[in-house]
Coordinates of N, CA and C in Angstrom, one line a residue:
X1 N -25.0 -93.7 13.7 CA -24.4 -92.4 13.8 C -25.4 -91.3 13.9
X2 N -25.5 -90.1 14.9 CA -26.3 -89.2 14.9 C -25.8 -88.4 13.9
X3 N -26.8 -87.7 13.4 CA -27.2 -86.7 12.2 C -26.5 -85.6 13.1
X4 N -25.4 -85.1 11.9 CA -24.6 -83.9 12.6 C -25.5 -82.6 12.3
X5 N -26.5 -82.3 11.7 CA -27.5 -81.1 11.8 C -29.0 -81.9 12.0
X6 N -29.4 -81.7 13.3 CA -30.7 -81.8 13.4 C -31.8 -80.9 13.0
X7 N -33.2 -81.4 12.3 CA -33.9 -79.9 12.6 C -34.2 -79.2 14.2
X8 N -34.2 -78.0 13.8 CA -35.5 -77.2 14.6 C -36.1 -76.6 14.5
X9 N -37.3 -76.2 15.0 CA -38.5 -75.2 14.4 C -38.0 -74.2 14.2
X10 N -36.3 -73.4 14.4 CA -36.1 -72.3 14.8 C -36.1 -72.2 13.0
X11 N -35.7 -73.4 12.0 CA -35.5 -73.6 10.8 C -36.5 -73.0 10.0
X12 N -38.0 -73.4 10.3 CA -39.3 -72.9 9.9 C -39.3 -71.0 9.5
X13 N -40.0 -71.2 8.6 CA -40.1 -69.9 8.4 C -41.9 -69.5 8.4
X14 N -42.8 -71.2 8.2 CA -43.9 -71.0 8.5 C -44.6 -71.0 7.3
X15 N -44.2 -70.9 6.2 CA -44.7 -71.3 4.9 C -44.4 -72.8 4.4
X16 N -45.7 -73.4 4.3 CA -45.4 -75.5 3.5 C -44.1 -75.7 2.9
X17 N -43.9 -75.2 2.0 CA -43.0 -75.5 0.5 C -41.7 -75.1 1.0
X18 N -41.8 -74.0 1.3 CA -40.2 -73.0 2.2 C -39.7 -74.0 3.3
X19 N -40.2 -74.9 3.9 CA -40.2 -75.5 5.1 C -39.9 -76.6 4.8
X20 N -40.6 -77.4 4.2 CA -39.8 -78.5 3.3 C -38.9 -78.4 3.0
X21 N -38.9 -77.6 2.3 CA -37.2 -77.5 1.7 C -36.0 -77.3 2.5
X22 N -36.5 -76.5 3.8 CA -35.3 -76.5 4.8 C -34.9 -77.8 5.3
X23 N -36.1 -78.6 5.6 CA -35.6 -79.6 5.5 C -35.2 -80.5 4.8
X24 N -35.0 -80.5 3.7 CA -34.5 -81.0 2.6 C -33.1 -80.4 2.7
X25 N -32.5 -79.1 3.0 CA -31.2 -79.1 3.2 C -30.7 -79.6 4.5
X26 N -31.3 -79.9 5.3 CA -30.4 -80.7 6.6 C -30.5 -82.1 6.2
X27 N -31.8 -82.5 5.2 CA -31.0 -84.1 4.8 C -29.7 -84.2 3.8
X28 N -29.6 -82.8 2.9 CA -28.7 -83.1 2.3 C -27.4 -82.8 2.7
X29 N -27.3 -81.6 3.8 CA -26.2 -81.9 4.6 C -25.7 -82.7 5.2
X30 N -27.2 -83.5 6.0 CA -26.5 -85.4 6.7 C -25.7 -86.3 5.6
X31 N -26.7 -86.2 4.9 CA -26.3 -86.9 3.2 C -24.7 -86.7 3.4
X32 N -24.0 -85.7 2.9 CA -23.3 -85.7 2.8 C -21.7 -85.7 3.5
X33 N -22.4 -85.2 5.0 CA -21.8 -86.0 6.1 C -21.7 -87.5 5.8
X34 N -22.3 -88.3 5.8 CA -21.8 -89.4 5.7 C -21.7 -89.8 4.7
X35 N -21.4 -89.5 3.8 CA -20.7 -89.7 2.2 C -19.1 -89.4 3.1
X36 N -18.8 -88.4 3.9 CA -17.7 -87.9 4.0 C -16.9 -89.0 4.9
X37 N -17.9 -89.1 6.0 CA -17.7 -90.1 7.4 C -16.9 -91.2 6.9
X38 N -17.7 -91.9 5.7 CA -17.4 -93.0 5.7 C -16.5 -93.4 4.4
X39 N -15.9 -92.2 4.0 CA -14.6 -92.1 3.1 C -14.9 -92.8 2.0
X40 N -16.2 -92.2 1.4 CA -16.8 -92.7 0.1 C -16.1 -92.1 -0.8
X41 N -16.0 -92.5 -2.3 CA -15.2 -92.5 -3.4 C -16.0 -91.0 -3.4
X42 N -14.8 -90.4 -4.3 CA -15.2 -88.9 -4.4 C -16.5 -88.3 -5.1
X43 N -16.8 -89.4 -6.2 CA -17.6 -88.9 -6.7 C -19.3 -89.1 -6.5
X44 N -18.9 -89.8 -5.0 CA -20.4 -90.3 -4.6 C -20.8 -89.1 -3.7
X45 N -19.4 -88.6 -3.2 CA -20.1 -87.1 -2.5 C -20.2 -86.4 -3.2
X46 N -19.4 -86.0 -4.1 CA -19.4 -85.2 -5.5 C -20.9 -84.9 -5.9
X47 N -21.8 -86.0 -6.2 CA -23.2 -86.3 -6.9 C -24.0 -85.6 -5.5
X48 N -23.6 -86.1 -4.1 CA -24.5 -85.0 -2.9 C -24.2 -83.5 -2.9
X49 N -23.1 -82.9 -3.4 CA -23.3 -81.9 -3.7 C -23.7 -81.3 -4.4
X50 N -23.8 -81.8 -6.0 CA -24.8 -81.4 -6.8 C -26.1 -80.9 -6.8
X51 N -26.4 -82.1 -5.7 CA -27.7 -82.4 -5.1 C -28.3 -81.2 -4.9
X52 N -27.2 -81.1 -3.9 CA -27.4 -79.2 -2.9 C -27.1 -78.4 -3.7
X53 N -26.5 -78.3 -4.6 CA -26.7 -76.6 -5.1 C -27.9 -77.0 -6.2
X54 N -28.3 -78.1 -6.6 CA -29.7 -78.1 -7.5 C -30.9 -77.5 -6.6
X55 N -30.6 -77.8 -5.6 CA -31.9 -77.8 -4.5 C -31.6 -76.6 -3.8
X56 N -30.2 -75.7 -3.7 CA -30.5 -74.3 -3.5 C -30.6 -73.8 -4.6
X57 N -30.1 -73.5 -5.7 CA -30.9 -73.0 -6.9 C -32.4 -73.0 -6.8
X58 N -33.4 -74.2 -6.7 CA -34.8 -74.6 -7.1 C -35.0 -73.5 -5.9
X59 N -34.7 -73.8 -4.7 CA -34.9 -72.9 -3.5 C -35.3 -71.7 -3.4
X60 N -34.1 -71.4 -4.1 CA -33.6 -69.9 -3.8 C -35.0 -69.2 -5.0
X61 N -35.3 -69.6 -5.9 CA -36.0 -69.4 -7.1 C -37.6 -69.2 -6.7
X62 N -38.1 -70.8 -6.1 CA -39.3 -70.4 -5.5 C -39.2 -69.9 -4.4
X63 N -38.2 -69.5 -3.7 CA -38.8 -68.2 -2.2 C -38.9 -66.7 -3.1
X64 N -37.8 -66.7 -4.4 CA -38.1 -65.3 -5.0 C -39.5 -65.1 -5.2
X65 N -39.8 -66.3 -6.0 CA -41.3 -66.1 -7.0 C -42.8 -65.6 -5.3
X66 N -42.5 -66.3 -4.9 CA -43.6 -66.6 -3.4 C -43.1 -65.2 -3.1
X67 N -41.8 -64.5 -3.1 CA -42.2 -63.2 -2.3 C -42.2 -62.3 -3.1
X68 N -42.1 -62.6 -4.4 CA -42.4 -61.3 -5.8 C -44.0 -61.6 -5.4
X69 N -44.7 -62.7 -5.3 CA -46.4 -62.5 -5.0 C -46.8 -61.9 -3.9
X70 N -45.9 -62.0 -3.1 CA -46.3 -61.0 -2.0 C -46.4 -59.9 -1.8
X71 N -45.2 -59.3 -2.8 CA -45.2 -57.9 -2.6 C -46.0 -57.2 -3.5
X72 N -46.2 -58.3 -4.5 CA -47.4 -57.7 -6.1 C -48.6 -57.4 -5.7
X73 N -49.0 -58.2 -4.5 CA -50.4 -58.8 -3.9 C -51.3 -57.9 -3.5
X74 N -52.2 -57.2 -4.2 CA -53.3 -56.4 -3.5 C -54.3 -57.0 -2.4
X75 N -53.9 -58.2 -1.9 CA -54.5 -58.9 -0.7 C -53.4 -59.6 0.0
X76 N -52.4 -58.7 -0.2 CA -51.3 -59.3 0.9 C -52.0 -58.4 2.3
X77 N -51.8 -58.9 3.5 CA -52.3 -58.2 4.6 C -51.1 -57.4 4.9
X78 N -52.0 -56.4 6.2 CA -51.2 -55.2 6.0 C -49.8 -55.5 7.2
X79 N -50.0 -57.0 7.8 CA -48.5 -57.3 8.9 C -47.8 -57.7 7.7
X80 N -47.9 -58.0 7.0 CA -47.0 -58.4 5.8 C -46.4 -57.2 5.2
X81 N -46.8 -56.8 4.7 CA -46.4 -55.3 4.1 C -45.9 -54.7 4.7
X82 N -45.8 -54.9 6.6 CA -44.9 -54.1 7.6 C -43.8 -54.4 7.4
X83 N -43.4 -55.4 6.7 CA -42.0 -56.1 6.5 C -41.4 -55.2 5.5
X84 N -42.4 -54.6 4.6 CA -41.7 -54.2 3.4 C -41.3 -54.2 2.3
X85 N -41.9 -53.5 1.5 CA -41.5 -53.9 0.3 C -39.7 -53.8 -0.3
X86 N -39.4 -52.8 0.2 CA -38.0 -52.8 0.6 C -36.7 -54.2 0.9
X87 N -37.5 -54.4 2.1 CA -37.0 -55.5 2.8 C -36.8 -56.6 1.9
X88 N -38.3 -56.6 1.3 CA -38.1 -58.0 0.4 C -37.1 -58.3 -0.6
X89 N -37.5 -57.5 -1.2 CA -36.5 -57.0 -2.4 C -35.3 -57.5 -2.0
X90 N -34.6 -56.5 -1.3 CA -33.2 -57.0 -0.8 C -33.0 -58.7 -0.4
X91 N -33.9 -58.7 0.3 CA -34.0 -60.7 0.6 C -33.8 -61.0 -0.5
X92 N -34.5 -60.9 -2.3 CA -34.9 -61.5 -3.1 C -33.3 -61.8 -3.6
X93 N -32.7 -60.4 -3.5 CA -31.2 -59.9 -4.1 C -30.2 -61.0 -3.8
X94 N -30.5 -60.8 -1.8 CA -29.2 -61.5 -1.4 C -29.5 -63.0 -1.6
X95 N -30.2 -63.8 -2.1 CA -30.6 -64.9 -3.0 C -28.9 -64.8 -3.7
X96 N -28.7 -64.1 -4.2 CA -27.2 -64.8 -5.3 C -26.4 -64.5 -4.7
X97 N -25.9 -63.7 -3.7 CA -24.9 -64.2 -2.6 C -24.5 -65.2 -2.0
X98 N -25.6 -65.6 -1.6 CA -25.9 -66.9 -0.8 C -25.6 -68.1 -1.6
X99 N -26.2 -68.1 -2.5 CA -25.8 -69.3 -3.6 C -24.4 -69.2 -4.0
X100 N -23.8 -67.9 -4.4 CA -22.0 -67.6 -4.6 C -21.6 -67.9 -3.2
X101 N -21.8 -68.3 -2.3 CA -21.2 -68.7 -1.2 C -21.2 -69.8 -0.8
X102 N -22.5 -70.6 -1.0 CA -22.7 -72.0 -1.1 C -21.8 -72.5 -2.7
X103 N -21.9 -72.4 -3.8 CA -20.9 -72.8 -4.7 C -19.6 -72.6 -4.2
X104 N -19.1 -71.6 -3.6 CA -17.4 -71.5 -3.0 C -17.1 -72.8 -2.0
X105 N -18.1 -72.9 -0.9 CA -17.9 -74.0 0.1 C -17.7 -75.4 -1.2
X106 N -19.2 -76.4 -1.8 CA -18.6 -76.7 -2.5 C -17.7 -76.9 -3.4
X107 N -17.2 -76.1 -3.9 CA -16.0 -75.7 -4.9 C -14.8 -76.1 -3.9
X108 N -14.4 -75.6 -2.6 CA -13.8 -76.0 -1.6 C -13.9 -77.6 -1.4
X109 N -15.1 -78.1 -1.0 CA -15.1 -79.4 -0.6 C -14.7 -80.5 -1.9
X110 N -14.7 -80.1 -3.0 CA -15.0 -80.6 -4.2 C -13.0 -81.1 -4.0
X111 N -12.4 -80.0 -4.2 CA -11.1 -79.7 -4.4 C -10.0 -80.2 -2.7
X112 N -10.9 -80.2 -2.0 CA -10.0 -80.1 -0.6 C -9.4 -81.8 -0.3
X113 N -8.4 -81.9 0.4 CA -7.9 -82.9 0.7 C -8.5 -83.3 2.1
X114 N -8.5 -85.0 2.2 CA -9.6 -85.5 3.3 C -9.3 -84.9 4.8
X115 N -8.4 -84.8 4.9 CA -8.1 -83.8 6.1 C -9.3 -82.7 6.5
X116 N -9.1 -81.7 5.7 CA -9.8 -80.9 5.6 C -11.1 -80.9 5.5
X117 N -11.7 -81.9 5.2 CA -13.2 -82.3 5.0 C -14.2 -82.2 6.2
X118 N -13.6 -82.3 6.6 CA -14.7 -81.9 8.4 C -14.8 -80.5 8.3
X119 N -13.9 -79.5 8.7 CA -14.3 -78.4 8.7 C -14.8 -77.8 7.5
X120 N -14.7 -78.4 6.6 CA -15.6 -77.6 5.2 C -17.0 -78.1 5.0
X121 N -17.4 -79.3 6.0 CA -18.7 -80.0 6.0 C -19.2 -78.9 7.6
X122 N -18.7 -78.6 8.3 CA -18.7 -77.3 9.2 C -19.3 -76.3 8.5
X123 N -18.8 -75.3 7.1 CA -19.0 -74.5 6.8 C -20.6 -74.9 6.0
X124 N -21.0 -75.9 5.9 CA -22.2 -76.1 4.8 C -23.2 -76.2 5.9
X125 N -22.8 -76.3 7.3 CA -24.0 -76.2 8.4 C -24.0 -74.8 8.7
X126 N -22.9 -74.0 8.5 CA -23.2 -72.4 9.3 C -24.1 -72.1 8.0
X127 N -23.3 -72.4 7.0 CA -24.2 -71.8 5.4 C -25.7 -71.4 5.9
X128 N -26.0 -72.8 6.3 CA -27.8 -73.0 6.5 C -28.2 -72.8 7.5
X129 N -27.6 -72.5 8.6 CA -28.1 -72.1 9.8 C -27.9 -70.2 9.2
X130 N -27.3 -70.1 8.6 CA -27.0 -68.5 8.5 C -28.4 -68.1 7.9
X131 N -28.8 -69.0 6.5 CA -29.3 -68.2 5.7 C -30.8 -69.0 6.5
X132 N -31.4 -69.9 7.3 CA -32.7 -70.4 7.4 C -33.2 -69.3 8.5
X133 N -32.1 -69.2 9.6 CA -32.1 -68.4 10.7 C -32.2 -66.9 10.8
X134 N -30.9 -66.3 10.4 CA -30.3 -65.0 10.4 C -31.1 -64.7 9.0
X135 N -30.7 -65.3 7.8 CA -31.3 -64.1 6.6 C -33.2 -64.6 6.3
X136 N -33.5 -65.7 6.9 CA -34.9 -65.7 6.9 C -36.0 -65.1 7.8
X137 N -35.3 -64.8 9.1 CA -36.2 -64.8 10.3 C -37.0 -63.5 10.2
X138 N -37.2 -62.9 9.0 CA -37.9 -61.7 9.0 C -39.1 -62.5 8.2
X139 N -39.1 -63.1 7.3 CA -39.9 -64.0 6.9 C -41.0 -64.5 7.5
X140 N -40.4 -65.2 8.7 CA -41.5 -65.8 9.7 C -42.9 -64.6 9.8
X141 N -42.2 -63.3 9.8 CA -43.5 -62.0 10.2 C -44.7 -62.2 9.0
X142 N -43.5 -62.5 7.6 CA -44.7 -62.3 6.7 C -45.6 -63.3 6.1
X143 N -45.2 -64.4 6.8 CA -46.0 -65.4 6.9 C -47.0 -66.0 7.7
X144 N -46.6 -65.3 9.2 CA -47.5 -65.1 9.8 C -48.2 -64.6 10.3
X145 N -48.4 -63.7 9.1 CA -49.4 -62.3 8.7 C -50.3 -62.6 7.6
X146 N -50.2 -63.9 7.2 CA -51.0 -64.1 6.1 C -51.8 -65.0 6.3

C-alpha cells in the first residue's frame, strides 16, 4: 500500500531536529492510516494517536525553545532578525492553537464511527501540511540566515 502522505522538501524548514520531526509526523500519520486501512482494534489506533499528540507536544516545545534562542541571540544574524522578533513570537503563540486543533481532530477520530474515518485521517494530513507549509514557511528565512 502507498503511504497516503509522502514527504517533500516543501516540509523542511532547514533546521536538523525541526526536520526530523516533520518527518516523524508523516510517519505517524502513515502509521495511522494503516492502523485505520486495515480495521485494527480501536485501541491500536488509539495508542498511534497518542503517539501524535506526544510528538506534537515534544514538537511544538522544542521549535518554541530554538526560536526563544533566536530571538534572545546577540549573534543571531541580521536575515534572521528580518523575520522579526514580532513574527516570532506570534509563531511561538500560535503553537497552542495548533495543538487545540490537532487534539479536536483526534478527539474526533478517537469518538468517530468507521465510516467516517477516512475523512478525519484527511484532516490530520491538512493539519500538517497547514502547520509544516503555511504556518512554518517563514521559518525557512530564519534558518537560512543562520
Amino acid at each position: 500500500m502507498a503511504e497516503r502522505l509522502e514527504w517533500h522538501d516543501a516540509f523542511a524548514v532547514g533546521h536538523t531536529t525541526l526536520d526530523a520531526q516533520h518527518r516523524e509526523f508523516v510517519n505517524h500519520i502513515n502509521r495511522i492510516y494503516k492502523a485505520l486501512d486495515a480495521k485494527e482494534p480501536t485501541e491500536r489506533w488509539q495508542d498511534h494517536l497518542d503517539v501524535l499528540m506526544q510528538a506534537a507536544k515534544a514538537h511544538f516545545a522544542y521549535e518554541s525553545a530554538v526560536l526563544g534562542d533566536v530571538v534572545g541571540s546577540a549573534s543571531t544574524p541580521k536575515g534572521a532578525k528580518a523575520v522579526g522578533e514580532a513574527v516570532i513570537r506570534e509563531h511561538i503563540v500560535a503553537h497552542d492553537s495548533a495543538l487545540a486543533e490537532l487534539g479536536a481532530i483526534v478527539a474526533n477520530i478517537a469518538r468517530s464511527v468507521p465510516e467516517e474515518l477516512p475523512q478525519l485521517g484527511e484532516q490530520l494530513v491538512r493539519w500538517f501540511i497547514d502547520h509544516s507549509i503555511k504556518h512554518d514557511a517563514h521559518l525557512k528565512t530564519v534558518f537560512q540566515a543562520m
